[in-house]
Coordinates of C-alpha atoms in Angstrom, one line a residue:
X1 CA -23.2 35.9 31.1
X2 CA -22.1 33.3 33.9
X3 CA -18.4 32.1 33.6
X4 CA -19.7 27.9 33.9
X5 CA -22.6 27.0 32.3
X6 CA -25.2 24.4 33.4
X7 CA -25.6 21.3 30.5
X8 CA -28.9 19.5 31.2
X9 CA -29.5 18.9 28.1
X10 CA -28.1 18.0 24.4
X11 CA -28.6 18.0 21.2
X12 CA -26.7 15.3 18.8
X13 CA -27.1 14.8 15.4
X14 CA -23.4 13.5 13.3
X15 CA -22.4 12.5 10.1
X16 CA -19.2 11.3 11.7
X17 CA -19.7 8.7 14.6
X18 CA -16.2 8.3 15.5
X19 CA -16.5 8.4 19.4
X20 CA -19.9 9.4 19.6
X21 CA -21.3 6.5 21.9
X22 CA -18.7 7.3 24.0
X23 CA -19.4 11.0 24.4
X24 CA -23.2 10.1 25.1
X25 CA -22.6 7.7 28.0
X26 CA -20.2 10.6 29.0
X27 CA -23.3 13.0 29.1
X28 CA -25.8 10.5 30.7
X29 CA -23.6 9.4 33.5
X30 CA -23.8 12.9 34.5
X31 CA -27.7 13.1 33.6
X32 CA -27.8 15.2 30.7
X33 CA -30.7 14.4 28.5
X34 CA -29.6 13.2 25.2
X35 CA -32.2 14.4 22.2
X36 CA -31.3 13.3 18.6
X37 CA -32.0 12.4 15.1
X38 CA -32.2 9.5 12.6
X39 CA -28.7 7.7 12.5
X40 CA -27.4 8.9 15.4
X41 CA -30.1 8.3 17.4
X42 CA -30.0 4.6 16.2
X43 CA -26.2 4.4 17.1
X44 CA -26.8 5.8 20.6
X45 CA -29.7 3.7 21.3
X46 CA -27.6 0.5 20.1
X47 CA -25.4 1.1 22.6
X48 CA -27.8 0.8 25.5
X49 CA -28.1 4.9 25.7
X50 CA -32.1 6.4 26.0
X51 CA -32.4 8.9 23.7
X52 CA -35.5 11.5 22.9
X53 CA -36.6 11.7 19.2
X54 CA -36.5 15.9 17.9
X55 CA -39.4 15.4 16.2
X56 CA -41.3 14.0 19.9
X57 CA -39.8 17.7 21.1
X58 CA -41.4 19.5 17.9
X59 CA -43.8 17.7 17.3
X60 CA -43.4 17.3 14.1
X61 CA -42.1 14.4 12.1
X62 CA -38.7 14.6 9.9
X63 CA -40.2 15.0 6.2
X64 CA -39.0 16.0 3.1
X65 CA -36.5 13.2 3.0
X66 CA -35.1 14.5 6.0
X67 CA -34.6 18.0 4.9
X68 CA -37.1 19.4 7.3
X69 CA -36.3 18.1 10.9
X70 CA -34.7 20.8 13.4
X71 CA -35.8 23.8 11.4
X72 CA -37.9 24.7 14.0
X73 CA -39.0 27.5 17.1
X74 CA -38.8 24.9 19.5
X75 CA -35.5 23.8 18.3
X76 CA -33.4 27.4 17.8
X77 CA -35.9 28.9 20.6
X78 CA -33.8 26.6 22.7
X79 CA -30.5 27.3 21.6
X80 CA -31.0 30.8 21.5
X81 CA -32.8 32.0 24.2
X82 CA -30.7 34.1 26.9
X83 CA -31.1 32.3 30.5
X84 CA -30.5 35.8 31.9
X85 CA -33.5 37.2 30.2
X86 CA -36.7 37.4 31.9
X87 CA -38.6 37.8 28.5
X88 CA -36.9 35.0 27.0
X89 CA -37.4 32.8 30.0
X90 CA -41.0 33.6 29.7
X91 CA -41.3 33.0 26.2
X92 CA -39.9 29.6 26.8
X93 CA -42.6 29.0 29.5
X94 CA -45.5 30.1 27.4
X95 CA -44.2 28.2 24.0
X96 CA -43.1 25.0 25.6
X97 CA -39.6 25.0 24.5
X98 CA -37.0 23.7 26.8
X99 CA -33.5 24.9 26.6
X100 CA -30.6 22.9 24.8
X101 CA -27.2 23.7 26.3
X102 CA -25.1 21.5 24.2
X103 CA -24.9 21.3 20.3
X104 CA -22.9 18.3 18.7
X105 CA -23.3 18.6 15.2
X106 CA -20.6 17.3 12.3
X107 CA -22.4 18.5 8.7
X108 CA -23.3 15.9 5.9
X109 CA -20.3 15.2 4.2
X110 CA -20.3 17.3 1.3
X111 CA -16.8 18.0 0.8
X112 CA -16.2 14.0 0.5
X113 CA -19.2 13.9 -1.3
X114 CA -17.6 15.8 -3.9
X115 CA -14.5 14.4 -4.0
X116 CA -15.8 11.0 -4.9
X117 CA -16.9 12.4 -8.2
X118 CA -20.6 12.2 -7.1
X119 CA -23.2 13.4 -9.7
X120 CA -24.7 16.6 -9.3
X121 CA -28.3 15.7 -7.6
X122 CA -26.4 13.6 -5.0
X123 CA -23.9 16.5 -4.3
X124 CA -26.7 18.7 -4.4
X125 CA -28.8 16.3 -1.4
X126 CA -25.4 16.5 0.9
X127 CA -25.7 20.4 1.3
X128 CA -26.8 20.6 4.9
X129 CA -28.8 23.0 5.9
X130 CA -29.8 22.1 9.6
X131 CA -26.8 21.3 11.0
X132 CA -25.1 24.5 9.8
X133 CA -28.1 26.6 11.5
X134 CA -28.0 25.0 14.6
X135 CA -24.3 24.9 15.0
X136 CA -24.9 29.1 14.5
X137 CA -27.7 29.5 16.7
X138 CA -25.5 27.9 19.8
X139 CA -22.5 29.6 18.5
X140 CA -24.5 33.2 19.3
X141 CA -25.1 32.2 22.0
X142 CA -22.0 30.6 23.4
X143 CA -22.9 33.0 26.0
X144 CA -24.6 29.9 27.6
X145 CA -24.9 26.8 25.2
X146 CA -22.0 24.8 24.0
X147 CA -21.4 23.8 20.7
X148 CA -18.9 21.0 19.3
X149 CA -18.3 21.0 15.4
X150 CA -15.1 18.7 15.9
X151 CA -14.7 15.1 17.0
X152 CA -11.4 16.0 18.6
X153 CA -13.3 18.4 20.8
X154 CA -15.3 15.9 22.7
X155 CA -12.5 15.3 25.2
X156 CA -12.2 18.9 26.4
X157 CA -15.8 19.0 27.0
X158 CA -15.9 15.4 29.0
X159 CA -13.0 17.1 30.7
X160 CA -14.8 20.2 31.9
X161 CA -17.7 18.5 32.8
X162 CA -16.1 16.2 35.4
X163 CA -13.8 19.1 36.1
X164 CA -16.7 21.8 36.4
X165 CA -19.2 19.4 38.3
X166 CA -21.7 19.2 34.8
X167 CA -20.4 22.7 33.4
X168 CA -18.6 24.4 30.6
X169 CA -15.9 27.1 31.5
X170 CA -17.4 30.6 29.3
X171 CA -13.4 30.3 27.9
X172 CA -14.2 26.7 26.8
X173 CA -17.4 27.9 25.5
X174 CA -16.1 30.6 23.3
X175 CA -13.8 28.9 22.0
X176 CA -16.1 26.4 20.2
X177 CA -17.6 28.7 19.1
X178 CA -15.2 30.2 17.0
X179 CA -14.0 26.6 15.5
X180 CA -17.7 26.5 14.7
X181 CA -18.1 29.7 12.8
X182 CA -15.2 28.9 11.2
X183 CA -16.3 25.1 10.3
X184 CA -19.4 26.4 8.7
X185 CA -17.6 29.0 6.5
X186 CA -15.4 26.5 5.6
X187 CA -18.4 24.6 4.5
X188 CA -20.3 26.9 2.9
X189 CA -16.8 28.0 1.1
X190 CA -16.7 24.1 -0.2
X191 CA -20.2 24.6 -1.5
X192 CA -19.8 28.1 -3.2
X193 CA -16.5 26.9 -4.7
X194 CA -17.8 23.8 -6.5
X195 CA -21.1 25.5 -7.4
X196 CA -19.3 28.2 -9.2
X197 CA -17.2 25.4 -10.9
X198 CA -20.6 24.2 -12.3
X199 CA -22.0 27.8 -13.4
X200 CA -19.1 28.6 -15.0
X201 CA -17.6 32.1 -15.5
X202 CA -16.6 34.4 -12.5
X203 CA -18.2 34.9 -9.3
X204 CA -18.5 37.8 -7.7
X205 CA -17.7 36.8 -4.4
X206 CA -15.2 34.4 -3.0
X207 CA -14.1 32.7 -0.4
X208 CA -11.1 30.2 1.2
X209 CA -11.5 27.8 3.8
X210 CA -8.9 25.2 5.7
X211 CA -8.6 23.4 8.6
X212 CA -5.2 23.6 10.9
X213 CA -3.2 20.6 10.3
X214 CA 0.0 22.0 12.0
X215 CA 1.3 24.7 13.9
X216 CA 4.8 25.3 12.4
X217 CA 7.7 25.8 14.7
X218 CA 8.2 29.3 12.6
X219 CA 7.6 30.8 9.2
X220 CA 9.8 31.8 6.5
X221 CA 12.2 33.3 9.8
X222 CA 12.5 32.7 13.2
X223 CA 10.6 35.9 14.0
X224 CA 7.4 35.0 12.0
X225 CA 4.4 32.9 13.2
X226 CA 3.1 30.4 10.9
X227 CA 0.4 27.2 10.6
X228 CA -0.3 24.8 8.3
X229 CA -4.0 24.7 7.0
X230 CA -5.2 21.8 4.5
X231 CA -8.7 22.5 2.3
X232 CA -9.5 18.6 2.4
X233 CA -8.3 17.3 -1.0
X234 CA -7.4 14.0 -1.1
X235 CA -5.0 13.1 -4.0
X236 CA -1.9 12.8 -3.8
X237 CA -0.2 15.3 -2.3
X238 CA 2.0 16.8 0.6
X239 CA -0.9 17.2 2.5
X240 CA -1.6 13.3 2.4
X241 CA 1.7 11.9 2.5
X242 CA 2.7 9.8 4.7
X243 CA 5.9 11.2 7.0
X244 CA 8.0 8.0 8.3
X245 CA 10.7 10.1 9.7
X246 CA 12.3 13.0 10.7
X247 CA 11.4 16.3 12.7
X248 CA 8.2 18.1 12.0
X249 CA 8.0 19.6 8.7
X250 CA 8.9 23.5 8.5
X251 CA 7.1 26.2 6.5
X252 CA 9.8 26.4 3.8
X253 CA 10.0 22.2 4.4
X254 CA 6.1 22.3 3.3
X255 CA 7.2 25.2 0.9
X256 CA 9.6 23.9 -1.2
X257 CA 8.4 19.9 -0.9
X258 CA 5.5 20.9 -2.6
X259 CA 7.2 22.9 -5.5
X260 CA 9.6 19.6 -5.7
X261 CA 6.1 17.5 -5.5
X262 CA 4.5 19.4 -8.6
X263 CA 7.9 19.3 -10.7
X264 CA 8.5 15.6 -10.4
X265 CA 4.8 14.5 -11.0
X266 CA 5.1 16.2 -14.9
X267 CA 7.0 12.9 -15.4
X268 CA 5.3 10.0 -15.7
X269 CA 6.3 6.8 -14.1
X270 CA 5.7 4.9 -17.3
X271 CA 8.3 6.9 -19.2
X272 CA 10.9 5.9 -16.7
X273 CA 12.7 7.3 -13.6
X274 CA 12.6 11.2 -12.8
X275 CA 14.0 13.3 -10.0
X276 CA 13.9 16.9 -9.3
X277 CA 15.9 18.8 -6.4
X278 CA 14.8 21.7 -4.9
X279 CA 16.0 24.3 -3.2
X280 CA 14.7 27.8 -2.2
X281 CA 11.3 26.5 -4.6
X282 CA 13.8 26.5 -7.6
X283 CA 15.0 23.7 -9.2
X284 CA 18.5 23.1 -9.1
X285 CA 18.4 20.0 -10.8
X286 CA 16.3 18.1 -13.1
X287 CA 17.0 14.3 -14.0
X288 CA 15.5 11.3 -16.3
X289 CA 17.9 7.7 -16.3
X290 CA 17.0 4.6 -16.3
X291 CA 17.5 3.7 -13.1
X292 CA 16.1 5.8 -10.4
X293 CA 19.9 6.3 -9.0
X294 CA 20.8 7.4 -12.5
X295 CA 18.5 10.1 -12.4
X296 CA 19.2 11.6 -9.0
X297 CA 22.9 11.3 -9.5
X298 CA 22.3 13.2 -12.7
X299 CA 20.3 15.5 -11.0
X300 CA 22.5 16.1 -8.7
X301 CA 25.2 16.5 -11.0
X302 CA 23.6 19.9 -12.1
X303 CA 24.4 21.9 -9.4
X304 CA 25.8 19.6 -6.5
X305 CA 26.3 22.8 -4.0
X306 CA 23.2 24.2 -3.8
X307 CA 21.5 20.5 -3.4
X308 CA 22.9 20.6 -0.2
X309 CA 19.9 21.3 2.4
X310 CA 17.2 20.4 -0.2
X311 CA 13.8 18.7 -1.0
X312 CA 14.2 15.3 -3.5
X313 CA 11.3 14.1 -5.5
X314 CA 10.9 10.6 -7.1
X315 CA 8.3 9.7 -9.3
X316 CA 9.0 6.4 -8.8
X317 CA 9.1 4.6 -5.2
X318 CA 12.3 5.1 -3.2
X319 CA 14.4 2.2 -3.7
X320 CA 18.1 1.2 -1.7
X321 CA 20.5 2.2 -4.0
X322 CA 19.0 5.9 -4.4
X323 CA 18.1 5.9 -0.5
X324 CA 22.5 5.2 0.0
X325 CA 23.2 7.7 -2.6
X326 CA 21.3 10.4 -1.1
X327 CA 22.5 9.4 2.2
X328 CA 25.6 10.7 0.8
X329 CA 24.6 14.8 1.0
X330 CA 22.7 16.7 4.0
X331 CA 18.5 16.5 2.5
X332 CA 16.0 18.2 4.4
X333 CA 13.4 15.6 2.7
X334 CA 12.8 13.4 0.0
X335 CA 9.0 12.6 -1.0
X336 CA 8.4 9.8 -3.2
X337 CA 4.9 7.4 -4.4
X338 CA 6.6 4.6 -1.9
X339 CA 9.9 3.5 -0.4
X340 CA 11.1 -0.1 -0.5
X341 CA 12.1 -1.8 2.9
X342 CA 15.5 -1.1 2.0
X343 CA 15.2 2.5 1.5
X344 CA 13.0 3.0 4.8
X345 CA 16.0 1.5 6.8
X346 CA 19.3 3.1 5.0
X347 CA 16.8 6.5 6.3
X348 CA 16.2 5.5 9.2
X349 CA 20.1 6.8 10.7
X350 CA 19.7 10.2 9.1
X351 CA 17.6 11.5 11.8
X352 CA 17.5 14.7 10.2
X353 CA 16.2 13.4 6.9
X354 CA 12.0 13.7 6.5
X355 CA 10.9 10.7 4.4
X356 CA 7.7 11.3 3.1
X357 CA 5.6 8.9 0.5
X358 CA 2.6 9.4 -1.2
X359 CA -0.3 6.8 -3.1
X360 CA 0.6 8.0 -6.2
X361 CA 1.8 11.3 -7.8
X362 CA -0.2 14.8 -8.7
X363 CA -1.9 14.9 -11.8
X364 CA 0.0 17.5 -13.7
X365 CA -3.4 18.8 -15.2
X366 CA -6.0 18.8 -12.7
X367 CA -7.5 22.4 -12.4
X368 CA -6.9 24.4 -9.5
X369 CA -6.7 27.7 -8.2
X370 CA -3.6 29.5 -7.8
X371 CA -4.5 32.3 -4.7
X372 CA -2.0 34.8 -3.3
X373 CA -2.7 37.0 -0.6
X374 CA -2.1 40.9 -1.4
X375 CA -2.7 44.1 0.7
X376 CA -6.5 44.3 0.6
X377 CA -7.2 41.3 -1.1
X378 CA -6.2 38.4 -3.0
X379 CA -5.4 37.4 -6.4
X380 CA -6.9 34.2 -8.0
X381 CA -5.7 32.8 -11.1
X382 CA -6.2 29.2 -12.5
X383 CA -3.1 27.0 -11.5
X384 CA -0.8 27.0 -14.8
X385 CA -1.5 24.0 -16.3
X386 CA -0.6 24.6 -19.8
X387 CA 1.0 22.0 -21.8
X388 CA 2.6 22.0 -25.6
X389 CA 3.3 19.0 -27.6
X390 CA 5.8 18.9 -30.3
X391 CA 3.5 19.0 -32.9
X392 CA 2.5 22.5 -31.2
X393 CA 5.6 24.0 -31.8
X394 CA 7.0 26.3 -34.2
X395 CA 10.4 26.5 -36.4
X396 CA 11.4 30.0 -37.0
X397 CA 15.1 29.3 -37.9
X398 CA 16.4 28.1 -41.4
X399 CA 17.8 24.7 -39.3
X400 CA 15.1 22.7 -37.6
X401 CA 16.3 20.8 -34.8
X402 CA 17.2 17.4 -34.4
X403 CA 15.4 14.5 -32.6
X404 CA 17.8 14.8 -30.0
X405 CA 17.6 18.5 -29.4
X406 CA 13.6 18.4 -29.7
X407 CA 13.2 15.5 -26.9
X408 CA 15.5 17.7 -24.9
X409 CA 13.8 20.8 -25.6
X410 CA 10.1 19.3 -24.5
X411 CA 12.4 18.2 -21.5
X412 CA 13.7 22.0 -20.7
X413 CA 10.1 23.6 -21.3
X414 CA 8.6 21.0 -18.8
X415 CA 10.8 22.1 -16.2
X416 CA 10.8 25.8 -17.4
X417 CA 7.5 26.5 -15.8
X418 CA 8.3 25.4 -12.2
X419 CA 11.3 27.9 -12.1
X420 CA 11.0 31.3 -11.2
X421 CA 11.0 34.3 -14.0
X422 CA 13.0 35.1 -15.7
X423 CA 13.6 31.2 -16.3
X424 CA 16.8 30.0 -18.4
X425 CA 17.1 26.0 -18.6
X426 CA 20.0 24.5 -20.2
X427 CA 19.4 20.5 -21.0
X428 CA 21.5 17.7 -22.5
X429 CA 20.7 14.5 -22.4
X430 CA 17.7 14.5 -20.5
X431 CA 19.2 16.0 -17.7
X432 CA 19.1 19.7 -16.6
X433 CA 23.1 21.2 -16.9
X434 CA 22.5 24.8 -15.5
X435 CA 19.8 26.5 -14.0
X436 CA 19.2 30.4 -13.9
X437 CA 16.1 31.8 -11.9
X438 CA 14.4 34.8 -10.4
X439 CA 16.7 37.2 -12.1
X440 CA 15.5 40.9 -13.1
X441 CA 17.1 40.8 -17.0
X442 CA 16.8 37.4 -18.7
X443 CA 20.3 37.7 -19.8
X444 CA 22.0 37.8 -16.3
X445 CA 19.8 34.3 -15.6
X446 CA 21.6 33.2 -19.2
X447 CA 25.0 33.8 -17.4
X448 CA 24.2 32.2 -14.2
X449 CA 23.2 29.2 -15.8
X450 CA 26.6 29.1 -17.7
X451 CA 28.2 30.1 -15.1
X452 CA 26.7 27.5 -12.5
X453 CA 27.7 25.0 -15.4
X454 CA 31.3 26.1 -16.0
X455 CA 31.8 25.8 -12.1
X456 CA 30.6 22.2 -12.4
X457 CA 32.5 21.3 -14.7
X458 CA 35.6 22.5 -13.2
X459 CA 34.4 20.4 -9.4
X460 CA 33.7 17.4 -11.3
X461 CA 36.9 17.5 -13.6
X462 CA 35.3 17.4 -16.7
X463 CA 36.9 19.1 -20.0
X464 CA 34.2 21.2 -20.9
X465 CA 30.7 22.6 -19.2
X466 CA 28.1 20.5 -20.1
X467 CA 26.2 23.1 -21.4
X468 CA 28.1 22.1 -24.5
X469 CA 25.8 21.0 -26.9
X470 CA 22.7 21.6 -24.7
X471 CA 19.4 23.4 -25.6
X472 CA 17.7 25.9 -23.8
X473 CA 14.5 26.8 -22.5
X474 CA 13.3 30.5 -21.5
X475 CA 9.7 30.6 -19.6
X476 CA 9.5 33.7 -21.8
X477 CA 10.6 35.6 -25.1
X478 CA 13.9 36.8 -25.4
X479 CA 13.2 40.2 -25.8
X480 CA 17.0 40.9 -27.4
X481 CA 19.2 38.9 -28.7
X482 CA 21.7 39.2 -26.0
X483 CA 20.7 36.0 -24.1
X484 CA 20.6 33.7 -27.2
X485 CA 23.6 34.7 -28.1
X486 CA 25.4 34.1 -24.2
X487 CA 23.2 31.4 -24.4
X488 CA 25.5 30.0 -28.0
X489 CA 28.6 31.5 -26.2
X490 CA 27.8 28.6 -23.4
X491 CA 27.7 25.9 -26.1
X492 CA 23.9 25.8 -26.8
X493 CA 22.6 24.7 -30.1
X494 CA 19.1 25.3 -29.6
X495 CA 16.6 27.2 -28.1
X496 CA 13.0 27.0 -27.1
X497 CA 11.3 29.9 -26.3
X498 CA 7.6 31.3 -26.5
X499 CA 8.2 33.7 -29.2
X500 CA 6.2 37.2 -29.3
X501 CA 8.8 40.2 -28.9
X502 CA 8.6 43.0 -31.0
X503 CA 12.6 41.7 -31.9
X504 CA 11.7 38.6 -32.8
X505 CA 12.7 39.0 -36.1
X506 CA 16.2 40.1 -34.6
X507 CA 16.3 37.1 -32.6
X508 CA 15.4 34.9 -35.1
X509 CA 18.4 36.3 -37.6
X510 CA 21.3 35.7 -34.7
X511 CA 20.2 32.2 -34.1
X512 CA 20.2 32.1 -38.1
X513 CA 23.8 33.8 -37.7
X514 CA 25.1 31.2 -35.0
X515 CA 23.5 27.9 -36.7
X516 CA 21.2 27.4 -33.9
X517 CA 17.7 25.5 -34.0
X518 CA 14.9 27.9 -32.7
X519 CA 11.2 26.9 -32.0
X520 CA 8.7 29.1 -30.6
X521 CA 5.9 27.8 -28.3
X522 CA 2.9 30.1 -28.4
X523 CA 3.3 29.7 -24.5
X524 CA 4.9 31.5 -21.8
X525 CA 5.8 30.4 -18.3
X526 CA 5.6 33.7 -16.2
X527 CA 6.3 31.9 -12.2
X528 CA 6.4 35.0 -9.5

C-alpha cells in the first residue's frame, strides 16, 4: 500500500455540521468531487459548493425514510476495493463503481437522542446503520481511503492535503482509522447499553465506550500514564463543569473531586448549606450550617490537618465569605453549582486553586453502573444508590433515641456510604466530629475516629472531643461488641448500624449495658 494516497473523490454525509462548508470548499478547491446525502447535501449546496446526489451514483433513490441510501455495491465497492488489485480494478470497470477515497461521516445522534429522554420509537429511528458501515468499510481499507469520524479531524486532513499536493500520509490514514473503529464501538456500546436497560435482566455481553477528554500529566504516580475518557452524559457532573481557574486537573484531582461531587449532592440545596472535604476519596469532613461559611468551617473543624491539599464541595453556589475562608488553607479544588462574582475574584490569586462549577448538582439516585477493571475482566455492579428513611429503621435497644440523635444519625448514614470500609462516622450537630476509614478491623477505624477527635480538640482548645455526645454510623454490622463499646468510651450515645451479625444479640445487650440508643438499618454500606 502506497505511503500518500490520491483523494479524487469524497463521500459526506454528517449529523454534525460544525465546519463542514468549510471542509468541502477545502476539498473542491483542490478538485475533489464532493458526493453526498440529504441534509448535508442541502448545506453544501447552500454554500455555493456542487455536489453529486448518492442515489444519482446508485441509482437508486433514498427510501425507507431514509434507512436505505448508501447500503449499496456501488457504494462499499468503492470504499473497499484495493487500488493495487488488478481483480478489483476490473471489477470496478465492469460494475461501474468509481472509487471514494475520503469518508466523512458523524452517526445520527443517538447518544443525545437518548439523553433527552426520547421515547422509544424515536430512539429506536436514531440507530444508524449506514454511517457506521461506511465509516468500517474505509476503515479496512485505510490502506487507501481516508475516513474522518471527528469534526476536530478535518484540520489535519486540509493540512495534508495542501501539505501532500491532494494526499493523505498512510500514518494520517491509519490513524483515522483507529478513532473510527473506536467511534463506532463506542456507538454501538451506547446502543447495547440502553437496549439492555429496556430488556431488563443481564446481558450476556458487555461493553464500555469513552471519548478522550484529557491526557493527564500522570496517574495515581509520576511513573504511571493516565487519560481522561468521558461516556457523553450530560448532567451535572465533573465531566461538565465548568473549570475557571487553576492548572489542569490531575487523575487523583478528577479522582477525588468526583467522590467530593457525589457526597455533597446527597444534600439538597433546599435543606440548607452542605460541604464535604475530601481527601484521598475519603471524607474528612462533613458539614450542614446555615450559612454556607458555617458549614465549611464546621467541616473543616473535623479534621483541619488532613483538609490541607483537598477537594471542597458546595451544594450551594460559592459565595465571598466561604471563597475568603477557604482562601485561608492550601485546596487543590473546590467544585460548587455556581460562584458569585465575589467568590470568582477572592480565587482568582490562589493560582494553585481549581475552581470548578456546575448547572446544578448529581441526582443522588440516578442508576448507574459501577465498573472496575480486574485481571481478565471487569466487575459491574449497579452504583449504590440505596437510601433508608427513618421510618425504615429499627430500635433494637430498650432506649430509643432522641430527635436530636435520630436527625444526626440519618446525617452519619448519609455520609457513611461515601467512606471507605470499614466506615466509622461520628456526628453531633449536624456536623461530622471524627472520621475513621479503610481500616482492616472495624474497631481500629472506631479508635481513629476518636482519636482524630481527641487530637482536635486539643488544636482547637476545646475541653472535651466533640465526639462527646455524638452518634455513630458504621457502613456495616458490628460484628463484636468491641467498637460500640470504644465507640461509648469516645462519648457516643448512639449508634446506627445495619444490623445482621450472628452477635447481634451481644451487641445489642452492651449498648443496653452502656444506655446507648441503637437502630439497625437493614442496609449496609460496603465502599472498596
Amino acid at each position: 500500500m502506497p505511503d500518500l494516497a490520491p483523494l479524487k473523490r469524497a463521500l459526506l454525509s454528517v449529523s454534525d455540521k460544525t465546519g463542514l462548508v468549510e471542509l468541502g470548499r477545502a476539498l473542491a478547491a483542490r478538485g475533489v468531487e464532493l458526493l453526498s446525502t440529504g441534509g448535508t447535501a442541502r448545506s453544501l449546496r447552500e454554500a455555493g459548493l456542487t455536489v453529486l446526489d448518492v442515489a444519482d451514483v446508485t441509482g437508486f433513490p433514498e427510501m425507507m425514510d431514509g434507512r436505505v441510501k448508501t447500503l449499496h455495491p456501488v457504494v462499499h465497492g468503492g470504499l473497499l476495493a484495493l487500488r493495487d488489485n488488478a481483480d478489483h480494478v476490473a471489477s470496478m470497470e465492469e460494475h461501474a463503481i468509481g472509487g471514494i477515497d475520503l469518508v466523512v461521516v458523524n452517526l445520527y445522534p443517538f447518544e443525545e437522542t437518548v439523553a433527552k429522554g426520547a421515547a422509544y420509537d424515536e430512539v429506536i429511528e436514531n440507530i444508524d446503520i449506514g454511517g457506521p458501515a461506511m465509516i468500517r468499510s474505509a476503515a479496512k481499507n485505510h490502506g487507501f481511503v481516508t475516513v474522518v469520524v471527528d469534526t476536530e479531524d478535518y484540520d489535519a486532513v486540509i493540512a495534508e492535503l495542501e501539505a501532500n499536493n491532494g494526499q493523505t500520509t498512510y500514518g494520517l490514514r491509519q490513524r483515522l482509522a483507529q478513532t473510527a473503529y473506536a467511534r463506532t464501538a463506542a456507538y454501538d456500546t451506547a446502543v447495547s447499553t440502553w437496549m439492555a436497560a429496556q430488556v431488563g435482566g443481564t446481558p450476556r455481553r458487555r461493553t464500555f465506550g469513552g471519548t478522550l477528554t484529557q491526557t493527564l500529566r500522570y496517574g495515581e504516580n509520576p511513573h504511571q500514564q493516565a487519560t481522561f475518557y468521558t461516556d457523553g452524559s450530560t448532567g451535572p457532573s465533573l465531566a461538565t463543569a465548568t473549570q475557571h481557574q487553576g492548572k489542569e486537573l490531575s487523575y487523583n484531582n478528577i479522582n477525588d473531586t468526583d467522590a467530593a461531587f457525589a457526597l455533597v449532592s446527597e444534600f439538597a440545596p433546599a435543606d440548607g448549606p452542605a460541604c464535604a472535604i475530601i481527601k484521598h476519596a475519603n471524607p474528612c469532613g462533613v458539614a450542614t450550617g446555615d450559612t454556607m461559611v458555617e458549614a465549611y468551617t464546621r467541616a473543616f473543624d473535623c479534621d483541619r490537618t488532613s483538609a490541607f491539599g483537598g477537594i471542597i464541595a458546595l451544594n450551594q453556589p460559592l459565595d465571598g465569605p466561604t471563597a475568603e475562608a477557604i482562601s485561608g488553607i492550601f485546596t487543590e479544588v473546590v467544585i460548587a453549582p455556581g460562584a458569585d462574582a465575589d467568590a470568582v475574584s477572592i480565587f482568582s490569586k490562589k493560582k494553585n486553586l481549581r475552581l470548578l462549577t456546575t448547572v446544578g448538582l448529581a441526582d443522588p439516585a440516578a442508576a448507574a453502573l459501577a465498573v472496575r477493571q480486574v485481571a481478565g475482566g471487569w466487575l459491574v455492579q449497579d452504583r449504590d444508590v440505596g437510601r433508608v428513611l427513618a421510618g425504615d429503621l429499627k430500635v433494637v435497644t430498650k432506649r430509643a433515641p432522641t430527635d436530636q440523635e435520630l436527625s444526626d444519625m440519618m446525617f452519619a448514614w448519609t455520609v457513611a456510604k461515601h467512606v471507605k470500609s470499614n466506615a466509622i462516622i461520628y456526628v453531633k450537630d449536624g456536623a461530622t466530629v471524627g472520621v475513621g476509614a479503610g481500616q482492616m478491623s472495624r474497631v481500629d477505624s472506631t479508635r481513629i475516629a476518636a482519636r482524630k477527635a481527641q487530637d482536635m480538640a486539643e488544636a482547637m482548645g476545646l475541653p472535651a472531643p466533640l465526639t462527646q455526645g455524638s452518634v455513630v454510623a458504621s457502613d456495616a454490622f458490628f460484628p463484636f461488641a468491641d467498637g460500640l463499646i470504644t465507640a461509648a468510651e469516645a462519648g457516643a450515645t448512639a449508634l446506627i448500624q445495619p444490623g445482621g451479625s450472628m452477635r447481634d444479640d451481644e451487641v445489642i445487650a452492651a449498648a443496653d449495658a452502656l444506655g446507648l440508643a441503637m437502630v439497625f438499618t437493614g442496609m449496609r454500606h460496603f465502599r472498596h
